[in-house]
């Protein structure tokens, strides 16, 4: 987790922007050809995917000096089929090229060799056997460059237990990357809240497992390569988990549009103000929708500028909000 | 679940072939150009993905009259990056075109609108807004045809609770498709086995949730659209779950190479010999590796024939094994 922690420290900003595009967050003109005045009666997945990429790049460009990381939600791309996955990867690659950490919110999980296959998100290469080619000609054979998914960390699901998580933890070690295990998510009750015969609830038992899975990969800053997803909408549980899981870095979704406030997440940080990174998606990438300057007849470039300016303003407000809560 | 149950009845065969290609299951010559005598020093993901597709088609062609369904494991394709996903979809589409049911083993899970995005696996279309175009010209704009993922059912993960599962169940209803929720998986301990204060273990509580999630979609044959994944390596637990979950159809992995035998899975069927479908992957698709007739200098076509013949023999043996166990 060292690289992420250092990136947060460099920007003095423990926040991450969720790149979760949806049709309703995309300005209508980005779905039309430049100069077209009426929406086409039919919108293809390929058109939407292409608009997602322009939209994401505008947001990345606007926040790159402010935030340490972005978190693309793969489901939004997967909803467009395999070509949506292409745009997911292009987005990750573009963000990495700009120097951002990329947390792939992929929530994968399986056992043994199948988990190891998913873990190629962290260690995979377009060269699956033999030596990495050095010449330009051979590199040209890799449609996507040498990388596969361009993620620095991914989220994973613990339902399949140790046999499911260890292959991811091992890939994280090999690839100098990180994973975040779902522990306590926003608005997800039943299973996580089951009361256990041994005392405590199921998510607390998962929290203990996370500490254990990470015990061999603790980095320079005291946190392991196995972090935890802990939703902002459970402030007191989050603070209790912080105490219970001293070596597990937290990824905290649910700030902003989902209802979590800076005061709610303050308890998920450690005494030094480290130990967590807070995600906001819609509140940042959809901020343009509250801008009275938006007009439906703006051109593509002007629209992307407006999207970027609003995202930057929202990202700055979130950063200042978190800084103030952590000083308090 | 009606379509799957009817496909099983038509073939008198409650088994499904797992299409989980891995590098070591692919005959070496399929990774070379026809006539090439030595493996190239570098193997690209694109070459492997292309070999996976030829391999899968050979197997599908060989078993299409024997089995009702195939179950591609998306992790194996995702391990090759976005172009692996293309081959996953091509495989699903090819299997559907041959008349097989396709169970996408994707184990996705998230909450609310994100789960709904993943659920586009079941309801998505390359036309995301407006009317489905009818003319050939407009259809040509859909690189993949009108469908997105070409799956009849998918597996999903329950860690995010009702808010995570209901969007999938709803999409299944809309798209006349099915889901299988992970309940009790092979070799996956801790979390599923946690003893609960209310009595019983966590996976049993999930089983009860599955019955509940499916209660509004029970079909003509008595099973709902919300099935359960129950591993073959837990025979007595599987039989107990069968009694506990009378409206939940079971997808049973772990037969064959993973150690489960027909006698182990018999208890997961109902009194009519319905209620479950058993998966075998490596035992069928890797059966060619035991064939003494395999030679490294065979051409592509001859090799694919041999792969298909062995898969067919293994699929037939599995069918007969299951039939015998269900008659016993």
XYZ file of C-alpha atoms in Angstrom:
656
model
C 0.000 0.000 0.000
C 3.101 2.210 0.140
C 2.728 3.756 -3.313
C -0.871 4.766 -2.655
C -0.009 6.169 0.778
C 2.836 8.201 -0.713
C 0.622 9.484 -3.522
C -1.957 10.594 -0.937
C 0.739 12.335 1.105
C 2.154 14.100 -1.958
C -1.238 15.607 -2.806
C -2.261 15.986 0.857
C -5.547 14.524 -0.243
C -6.989 11.171 0.886
C -9.647 11.082 -1.792
C -10.219 9.131 -4.978
C -12.548 9.978 -7.852
C -14.872 7.192 -8.952
C -15.014 6.978 -12.752
C -18.464 5.391 -12.960
C -20.011 6.808 -16.120
C -23.670 6.142 -16.781
C -25.828 7.323 -19.650
C -27.530 9.990 -17.517
C -24.182 11.513 -16.487
C -23.072 12.109 -20.080
C -24.007 15.446 -21.679
C -26.295 14.704 -24.586
C -24.128 16.377 -27.217
C -21.264 13.957 -26.519
C -23.581 11.258 -27.859
C -24.090 13.128 -31.118
C -21.745 14.007 -33.935
C -20.278 17.504 -33.629
C -22.801 19.924 -35.081
C -25.704 17.448 -35.049
C -28.680 19.221 -33.474
C -31.059 16.376 -32.652
C -30.277 13.117 -30.822
C -30.299 10.111 -33.139
C -33.291 7.849 -32.585
C -30.955 4.920 -31.944
C -27.923 5.020 -29.640
C -25.435 2.168 -29.956
C -23.299 0.805 -27.128
C -20.209 1.716 -29.171
C -21.260 5.384 -29.269
C -21.860 5.448 -25.524
C -18.545 3.708 -24.828
C -16.707 6.233 -26.959
C -18.405 9.110 -25.118
C -17.419 7.536 -21.774
C -13.785 7.684 -22.816
C -13.855 11.369 -23.799
C -15.772 12.134 -20.605
C -13.281 10.237 -18.424
C -10.276 11.886 -20.042
C -11.772 15.349 -19.439
C -12.234 14.493 -15.755
C -8.791 12.947 -15.358
C -7.162 15.995 -16.978
C -9.109 18.305 -14.668
C -8.229 16.590 -11.380
C -4.808 15.091 -12.068
C -2.904 17.614 -9.945
C -5.428 17.403 -7.078
C -6.082 13.725 -6.390
C -3.795 10.731 -5.962
C -6.074 8.150 -7.547
C -9.114 7.273 -9.615
C -11.417 4.292 -9.191
C -13.141 3.153 -12.387
C -16.158 0.940 -11.641
C -15.887 -1.866 -14.177
C -19.607 -2.718 -14.035
C -20.478 0.508 -15.866
C -18.232 -0.495 -18.769
C -19.176 -4.171 -18.673
C -22.795 -3.029 -19.084
C -21.811 -2.112 -22.665
C -20.422 -5.540 -23.470
C -16.876 -6.394 -24.507
C -16.261 -3.066 -26.202
C -17.091 -1.398 -22.894
C -14.237 -3.409 -21.401
C -11.933 -1.901 -24.018
C -12.895 1.574 -22.794
C -12.378 0.500 -19.187
C -8.800 -0.487 -20.010
C -8.187 2.631 -22.077
C -9.396 4.699 -19.118
C -7.102 2.883 -16.681
C -4.179 3.263 -19.044
C -4.795 6.959 -19.602
C -5.034 7.577 -15.846
C -1.777 5.707 -15.195
C -0.067 7.632 -17.988
C -1.046 10.864 -16.230
C 0.605 9.577 -13.051
C -2.522 8.610 -11.108
C -2.946 5.446 -9.063
C -5.746 3.306 -10.504
C -7.990 1.304 -8.186
C -10.032 -1.065 -10.359
C -13.387 -1.574 -8.652
C -13.948 -5.049 -10.048
C -15.155 -7.017 -6.975
C -13.952 -10.307 -8.435
C -13.807 -13.530 -6.480
C -13.368 -17.249 -7.129
C -11.188 -20.049 -5.830
C -7.753 -21.438 -6.528
C -6.628 -21.368 -10.117
C -9.723 -19.403 -11.164
C -8.906 -16.682 -8.641
C -5.357 -16.765 -10.000
C -6.782 -16.129 -13.485
C -8.695 -13.072 -12.216
C -5.526 -11.968 -10.431
C -3.961 -11.431 -13.863
C -5.622 -8.023 -13.460
C -2.569 -7.301 -11.301
C 0.220 -9.302 -12.941
C -0.923 -10.052 -16.481
C 0.929 -9.096 -19.616
C 0.106 -9.220 -23.291
C 3.124 -11.501 -23.525
C 1.851 -14.682 -21.886
C 4.921 -16.823 -22.491
C 8.537 -16.145 -23.314
C 10.549 -12.979 -22.972
C 9.092 -9.526 -23.223
C 9.986 -8.426 -26.746
C 12.163 -5.386 -27.057
C 11.877 -4.390 -30.680
C 9.236 -2.021 -31.981
C 8.030 -4.573 -34.509
C 7.222 -7.126 -31.888
C 5.635 -4.587 -29.583
C 3.341 -3.675 -32.476
C 1.871 -7.156 -32.198
C 0.498 -6.197 -28.780
C -2.648 -4.308 -29.638
C -2.732 -2.852 -26.119
C 0.910 -2.428 -25.251
C 2.600 -4.763 -22.814
C 0.054 -4.350 -19.973
C -3.309 -6.058 -19.687
C -5.554 -4.075 -17.333
C -3.455 -1.110 -16.112
C -4.652 -1.243 -12.502
C -2.560 -0.577 -9.361
C -5.098 -2.170 -7.033
C -8.403 -4.024 -7.325
C -11.367 -4.774 -5.065
C -12.162 -8.437 -4.326
C -15.033 -10.367 -2.720
C -14.376 -12.579 0.350
C -17.288 -15.042 0.053
C -14.963 -17.797 -1.189
C -12.655 -17.552 1.812
C -8.890 -17.929 2.047
C -8.665 -20.201 -0.977
C -10.250 -17.333 -2.892
C -8.226 -14.439 -1.484
C -4.701 -15.842 -1.241
C -4.136 -16.001 -5.028
C -4.994 -12.288 -5.214
C -2.758 -11.456 -2.244
C 0.053 -13.404 -3.853
C -0.386 -11.616 -7.194
C -0.366 -8.293 -5.333
C 2.978 -9.245 -3.795
C 4.407 -10.352 -7.162
C 3.210 -7.295 -9.026
C 3.909 -4.718 -6.267
C 0.182 -3.952 -6.178
C -2.690 -3.996 -3.665
C -6.137 -5.482 -3.111
C -9.129 -4.237 -1.132
C -11.418 -6.938 0.280
C -15.106 -6.105 0.728
C -15.732 -6.043 4.467
C -18.589 -3.683 5.302
C -20.334 -2.150 2.309
C -22.960 0.579 2.170
C -26.576 -0.590 2.037
C -25.712 -4.274 2.140
C -27.250 -5.937 5.104
C -28.220 -9.548 5.827
C -25.130 -11.598 5.237
C -22.597 -9.093 6.558
C -24.694 -8.465 9.667
C -25.323 -12.088 10.663
C -24.656 -12.503 14.390
C -22.073 -15.197 15.027
C -22.080 -17.911 17.686
C -18.497 -16.855 18.572
C -19.744 -13.287 19.187
C -19.648 -10.352 16.790
C -21.000 -10.201 13.273
C -19.945 -11.773 10.003
C -18.275 -8.622 8.640
C -16.136 -8.390 11.771
C -14.967 -11.955 11.225
C -14.107 -10.977 7.644
C -12.202 -7.981 9.019
C -10.119 -10.346 11.141
C -9.455 -12.505 8.078
C -8.272 -9.419 6.173
C -5.751 -8.616 8.897
C -4.568 -12.208 8.666
C -4.370 -12.288 4.846
C -2.262 -9.146 4.934
C 0.008 -10.115 7.791
C 2.938 -11.005 5.539
C 2.883 -7.938 3.329
C 3.083 -5.006 5.722
C 4.877 -2.113 4.067
C 7.010 0.810 5.203
C 4.031 2.821 6.350
C 2.530 0.068 8.517
C -0.219 -1.070 6.155
C -0.364 -4.374 4.268
C -1.156 -5.075 0.624
C -4.588 -6.369 1.697
C -6.902 -3.449 2.411
C -10.611 -3.356 3.182
C -13.682 -1.728 1.673
C -15.658 -0.052 4.472
C -18.656 2.079 3.515
C -18.949 5.702 4.683
C -22.560 5.142 5.722
C -21.484 3.068 8.754
C -19.386 5.617 10.738
C -19.309 3.928 14.144
C -18.685 0.472 12.689
C -15.954 1.984 10.533
C -14.230 3.502 13.552
C -14.461 0.180 15.414
C -13.004 -1.638 12.390
C -10.163 0.929 12.260
C -9.188 -0.109 15.793
C -9.675 -3.794 15.040
C -7.676 -3.826 11.785
C -4.569 -1.710 12.447
C -2.658 -2.929 9.362
C -5.500 -2.741 6.839
C -5.854 0.362 4.706
C -9.494 1.330 4.081
C -11.145 2.230 0.798
C -14.265 4.151 1.806
C -17.082 4.510 -0.734
C -20.333 6.325 -0.024
C -19.146 9.894 0.513
C -21.194 12.650 -1.126
C -24.079 11.594 -3.332
C -24.501 8.362 -1.327
C -24.952 10.372 1.895
C -21.638 10.037 3.763
C -20.068 13.224 5.173
C -16.460 14.036 6.096
C -17.315 13.781 9.808
C -18.674 10.260 9.146
C -15.413 9.041 7.667
C -12.994 10.782 10.044
C -13.039 7.776 12.388
C -11.786 5.499 9.621
C -8.408 7.271 9.579
C -5.595 6.552 12.024
C -4.121 8.966 14.553
C -1.718 10.313 11.904
C -4.552 11.069 9.482
C -3.565 8.147 7.248
C -5.135 4.694 6.862
C -8.001 5.487 4.499
C -8.933 6.877 1.120
C -12.443 8.174 0.491
C -14.241 7.781 -2.829
C -16.729 10.098 -4.474
C -18.179 9.369 -7.887
C -21.404 11.037 -8.918
C -20.749 14.110 -6.724
C -17.654 14.859 -8.808
C -18.208 13.450 -12.281
C -21.857 14.579 -12.344
C -21.207 18.021 -10.823
C -21.619 19.660 -14.264
C -25.358 18.954 -14.106
C -25.783 21.696 -11.491
C -23.910 24.259 -13.584
C -26.303 26.950 -14.910
C -23.787 27.680 -17.678
C -24.424 24.340 -19.348
C -26.280 24.690 -22.641
C -27.477 21.978 -24.931
C -26.002 23.627 -28.004
C -22.428 23.741 -26.709
C -19.823 22.012 -28.874
C -17.930 18.934 -27.717
C -14.829 20.765 -26.543
C -16.723 23.432 -24.648
C -18.876 20.760 -22.992
C -15.874 18.702 -21.914
C -14.291 21.887 -20.496
C -17.406 22.521 -18.443
C -17.511 18.905 -17.218
C -13.854 19.170 -16.202
C -14.197 22.555 -14.459
C -17.117 21.314 -12.369
C -15.364 18.057 -11.506
C -12.308 20.039 -10.409
C -14.373 22.344 -8.225
C -16.147 19.370 -6.602
C -12.897 17.455 -6.107
C -11.323 20.508 -4.477
C -14.310 20.968 -2.168
C -14.109 17.306 -1.169
C -10.387 17.554 -0.483
C -10.861 20.660 1.690
C -13.780 19.025 3.486
C -11.694 15.939 4.326
C -8.678 18.035 5.349
C -10.860 20.082 7.722
C -12.465 16.969 9.227
C -9.059 15.371 9.791
C -7.692 18.516 11.476
C -10.743 18.735 13.766
C -35.327 -22.127 -14.875
C -37.846 -23.750 -17.210
C -35.758 -23.558 -20.377
C -32.759 -25.163 -18.726
C -34.898 -27.898 -17.150
C -36.482 -28.659 -20.505
C -33.102 -28.762 -22.239
C -31.880 -31.228 -19.600
C -34.972 -33.385 -20.074
C -34.612 -33.358 -23.861
C -31.051 -34.680 -23.651
C -31.764 -36.828 -20.568
C -28.538 -35.410 -19.254
C -28.176 -33.166 -16.185
C -24.639 -32.163 -16.990
C -22.907 -29.056 -18.247
C -19.444 -28.741 -19.769
C -17.236 -26.055 -18.277
C -15.416 -24.146 -21.002
C -12.477 -23.042 -18.874
C -9.504 -23.031 -21.237
C -6.036 -22.574 -19.761
C -2.678 -22.527 -21.527
C -1.829 -26.066 -20.358
C -5.085 -27.474 -21.786
C -4.364 -26.212 -25.300
C -2.408 -28.519 -27.645
C 0.852 -26.783 -28.476
C 0.332 -26.804 -32.239
C -2.802 -24.641 -31.890
C -0.478 -21.922 -30.595
C 1.670 -22.124 -33.717
C 0.985 -21.319 -37.323
C -0.034 -24.359 -39.376
C 3.152 -26.132 -40.433
C 5.385 -24.303 -37.966
C 7.509 -26.926 -36.226
C 8.915 -25.087 -33.219
C 7.001 -22.980 -30.666
C 7.700 -19.265 -31.068
C 9.830 -17.884 -28.255
C 7.111 -15.326 -27.481
C 3.399 -16.123 -27.130
C 1.015 -13.186 -27.173
C -2.322 -13.056 -25.365
C -4.012 -12.549 -28.726
C -2.610 -15.839 -30.032
C -3.752 -17.709 -26.940
C -7.204 -16.124 -27.091
C -7.569 -17.117 -30.716
C -6.546 -20.713 -29.880
C -9.123 -20.746 -27.054
C -11.851 -19.971 -29.557
C -10.898 -22.762 -31.978
C -10.559 -25.152 -29.033
C -13.976 -24.181 -27.617
C -15.698 -24.543 -30.982
C -14.236 -28.033 -31.430
C -15.593 -29.050 -28.033
C -19.002 -27.457 -28.578
C -19.360 -29.189 -31.944
C -18.406 -32.518 -30.377
C -20.884 -32.426 -27.464
C -23.769 -30.382 -28.867
C -26.118 -33.364 -29.269
C -25.211 -34.786 -25.839
C -25.370 -31.956 -23.340
C -27.942 -29.249 -22.656
C -25.533 -26.513 -21.640
C -22.004 -25.154 -21.431
C -20.523 -23.003 -18.683
C -17.699 -20.721 -19.814
C -15.621 -19.484 -16.865
C -15.066 -15.806 -17.621
C -11.936 -15.574 -15.430
C -9.971 -17.669 -17.923
C -10.741 -15.170 -20.689
C -10.391 -12.099 -18.490
C -6.875 -13.352 -17.694
C -6.012 -12.376 -21.287
C -7.272 -8.822 -20.946
C -10.047 -7.183 -22.960
C -9.417 -9.254 -26.069
C -9.977 -12.340 -23.929
C -13.414 -10.929 -23.161
C -14.084 -10.762 -26.897
C -13.372 -14.490 -27.135
C -15.583 -15.156 -24.117
C -18.499 -13.501 -25.915
C -17.730 -15.197 -29.213
C -17.751 -18.530 -27.376
C -21.100 -17.790 -25.706
C -22.583 -16.687 -29.011
C -21.328 -19.743 -30.864
C -22.765 -22.065 -28.194
C -26.138 -20.322 -28.303
C -26.166 -20.526 -32.096
C -25.692 -24.295 -31.794
C -28.751 -24.444 -29.517
C -26.994 -24.845 -26.178
C -27.912 -23.064 -22.964
C -25.060 -20.844 -21.810
C -24.360 -20.429 -18.104
C -21.862 -17.598 -17.733
C -19.744 -18.318 -14.685
C -19.025 -14.697 -13.878
C -19.592 -14.527 -10.072
C -20.357 -10.815 -10.221
C -21.779 -8.869 -7.320
C -22.318 -5.259 -6.309
C -25.167 -3.130 -5.012
C -28.048 -1.174 -6.446
C -27.399 0.555 -9.730
C -23.963 -1.057 -10.029
C -25.510 -4.517 -9.726
C -28.022 -3.402 -12.343
C -25.118 -2.523 -14.635
C -23.639 -6.013 -14.212
C -27.116 -7.441 -14.807
C -26.876 -6.145 -18.382
C -25.166 -9.500 -18.888
C -28.763 -10.776 -18.962
C -30.712 -7.927 -20.558
C -28.205 -5.765 -22.379
C -28.310 -4.939 -26.051
C -25.937 -3.220 -28.419
C -28.778 -0.751 -28.917
C -28.754 1.132 -25.628
C -31.426 3.690 -26.451
C -34.193 3.897 -28.994
C -35.783 1.216 -31.102
C -33.952 -1.861 -32.243
C -33.067 -1.088 -35.861
C -34.499 -3.405 -38.464
C -32.505 -2.623 -41.567
C -29.282 -4.387 -42.471
C -27.365 -1.118 -42.666
C -28.145 -0.187 -39.124
C -27.478 -3.684 -37.848
C -24.037 -3.414 -39.430
C -23.271 -0.668 -36.926
C -23.499 -3.292 -34.160
C -20.088 -4.891 -34.251
C -21.410 -7.817 -32.241
C -24.970 -8.189 -33.435
C -27.829 -7.053 -31.237
C -26.815 -9.044 -28.127
C -24.172 -8.085 -25.601
C -23.001 -11.171 -23.705
C -25.066 -14.104 -25.086
C -25.671 -15.789 -21.730
C -28.846 -17.587 -20.586
C -27.859 -17.568 -16.937
C -25.040 -16.177 -14.800
C -23.542 -16.921 -11.397
C -23.627 -14.136 -8.780
C -22.039 -13.512 -5.367
C -24.272 -12.898 -2.300
C -21.853 -10.953 -0.062
C -23.677 -7.688 -0.794
C -27.054 -9.009 0.333
C -30.533 -8.359 -1.027
C -29.641 -4.942 -2.378
C -27.013 -6.744 -4.432
C -29.083 -9.697 -5.613
C -32.459 -8.171 -6.397
C -31.262 -6.226 -9.465
C -29.976 -9.499 -10.927
C -33.214 -11.335 -10.065
C -35.196 -8.542 -11.676
C -33.097 -8.634 -14.840
C -33.541 -12.411 -14.970
C -37.306 -11.885 -14.871
C -37.172 -9.182 -17.575
C -34.914 -11.158 -19.859
C -36.460 -14.606 -19.249
C -33.128 -15.773 -17.851
C -31.738 -17.226 -14.625
C -29.136 -16.585 -11.949
C -27.231 -18.947 -9.654
C -26.184 -17.492 -6.297
C -23.017 -18.863 -4.655
C -24.165 -20.710 -1.546
C -21.737 -23.509 -0.713
C -18.656 -23.672 -2.908
C -15.962 -26.331 -3.076
C -12.836 -25.683 -1.004
C -14.083 -22.393 0.386
C -14.275 -22.477 4.093
C -14.164 -19.773 6.744
C -16.874 -17.300 5.873
C -19.419 -19.822 4.567
C -18.906 -22.050 7.606
C -19.224 -19.402 10.305
C -21.571 -20.687 13.040
C -24.451 -18.297 13.596
C -25.980 -17.152 16.882
C -29.405 -18.052 15.440
C -28.169 -21.624 14.831
C -26.823 -23.081 11.613
C -24.002 -21.766 9.478
C -23.636 -18.740 7.219
C -24.119 -20.685 3.974
C -27.412 -22.076 5.278
C -28.617 -18.545 5.977
C -27.623 -17.645 2.401
C -29.579 -20.699 1.197
C -32.660 -19.352 2.967
C -32.113 -15.966 1.318
C -31.915 -17.653 -2.086
C -35.301 -19.324 -1.508
C -36.664 -15.912 -0.579
C -35.095 -14.058 -3.540
C -36.649 -16.614 -5.884
C -40.060 -16.808 -4.299
C -41.714 -14.624 -6.935
C -40.289 -16.317 -10.009
C -41.216 -19.983 -9.619
C -41.713 -21.551 -13.026
C -43.750 -24.391 -14.473
C -41.390 -27.038 -13.178
C -41.393 -25.810 -9.579
C -38.021 -24.016 -9.616
C -37.437 -20.286 -9.446
C -35.164 -18.078 -11.554
C -32.789 -17.838 -8.572
C -30.723 -21.009 -8.332
C -27.784 -21.882 -6.097
C -24.190 -22.982 -6.601
C -23.517 -25.981 -4.349
C -20.172 -27.778 -4.692
C -20.017 -31.534 -5.333
C -17.376 -31.918 -2.641
C -19.955 -31.396 0.122
C -22.404 -34.290 -0.493
C -24.212 -34.379 2.843
C -24.517 -30.599 3.046
C -25.777 -30.610 -0.528
C -28.484 -33.134 0.289
C -29.522 -31.090 3.336
C -29.655 -27.928 1.224
C -31.773 -29.771 -1.360
C -34.390 -30.379 1.365
C -34.043 -26.860 2.730
C -34.344 -25.105 -0.648
C -37.122 -26.892 -2.551
C -37.559 -24.162 -5.197
C -33.886 -23.515 -5.918
C -32.230 -25.310 -8.813
C -28.612 -26.287 -8.086
C -25.559 -25.756 -10.249
C -23.027 -28.288 -8.941
C -19.346 -27.760 -9.762
C -16.559 -30.057 -8.574
C -17.442 -33.311 -10.347
C -14.562 -35.213 -11.941
C -11.158 -33.585 -11.835
C -12.075 -31.728 -8.609
C -12.908 -35.032 -6.886
C -16.723 -35.230 -6.802
C -18.347 -38.495 -7.930
C -21.841 -39.204 -9.225
C -22.814 -40.799 -5.904
C -21.756 -37.562 -4.160
C -24.084 -35.426 -6.208
C -27.100 -37.749 -6.315
C -28.478 -36.208 -3.114
C -28.609 -32.776 -4.726
C -31.343 -33.903 -7.124
C -35.025 -34.065 -6.204
C -37.200 -37.194 -6.057
C -37.943 -36.854 -9.800
C -34.248 -36.740 -10.700
C -34.465 -33.029 -11.499
C -33.320 -30.030 -9.479
C -29.625 -29.959 -10.357
C -27.097 -29.732 -13.149
C -23.553 -30.993 -12.627
C -20.502 -29.339 -14.159
C -17.295 -30.906 -15.354
C -14.556 -28.856 -16.963
C -11.032 -30.246 -17.050
C -12.225 -33.879 -17.094
C -13.932 -33.202 -20.433
C -12.024 -30.437 -22.175
C -8.649 -31.810 -21.075
C -9.493 -35.463 -21.812
C -7.374 -35.368 -24.998
C -4.221 -35.258 -22.847
C -4.708 -38.932 -21.921
C -5.105 -39.992 -25.555
C -2.048 -42.007 -26.720
C -2.930 -41.094 -30.314
C -2.015 -37.462 -29.752
C 1.152 -36.471 -31.570
C 2.917 -33.147 -31.543
C 3.210 -33.019 -35.317
C -0.516 -33.316 -36.001
C -2.044 -30.474 -38.034
C -4.613 -28.085 -36.592
C -7.654 -29.882 -37.960
C -6.524 -33.317 -36.870
C -5.684 -31.993 -33.408
C -9.068 -30.335 -33.000
C -10.731 -33.584 -34.094
C -8.845 -35.458 -31.426
C -9.741 -32.867 -28.774
C -13.401 -33.143 -29.781
C -13.485 -36.949 -29.854
C -12.015 -37.176 -26.373
C -14.330 -34.511 -25.005
C -17.292 -36.385 -26.476
C -16.184 -39.663 -24.914
C -15.707 -38.008 -21.507
C -19.045 -36.175 -21.735
C -20.809 -39.427 -22.606
C -19.159 -41.238 -19.690
C -20.232 -38.476 -17.343
C -23.798 -38.562 -18.636
C -23.999 -42.334 -18.175
C -22.420 -42.081 -14.727
C -25.013 -39.508 -13.628
C -27.893 -41.453 -15.169
C -26.804 -44.611 -13.325
C -26.443 -42.777 -10.002
C -29.895 -41.218 -10.388
C -31.500 -44.595 -11.172
C -29.829 -46.197 -8.141
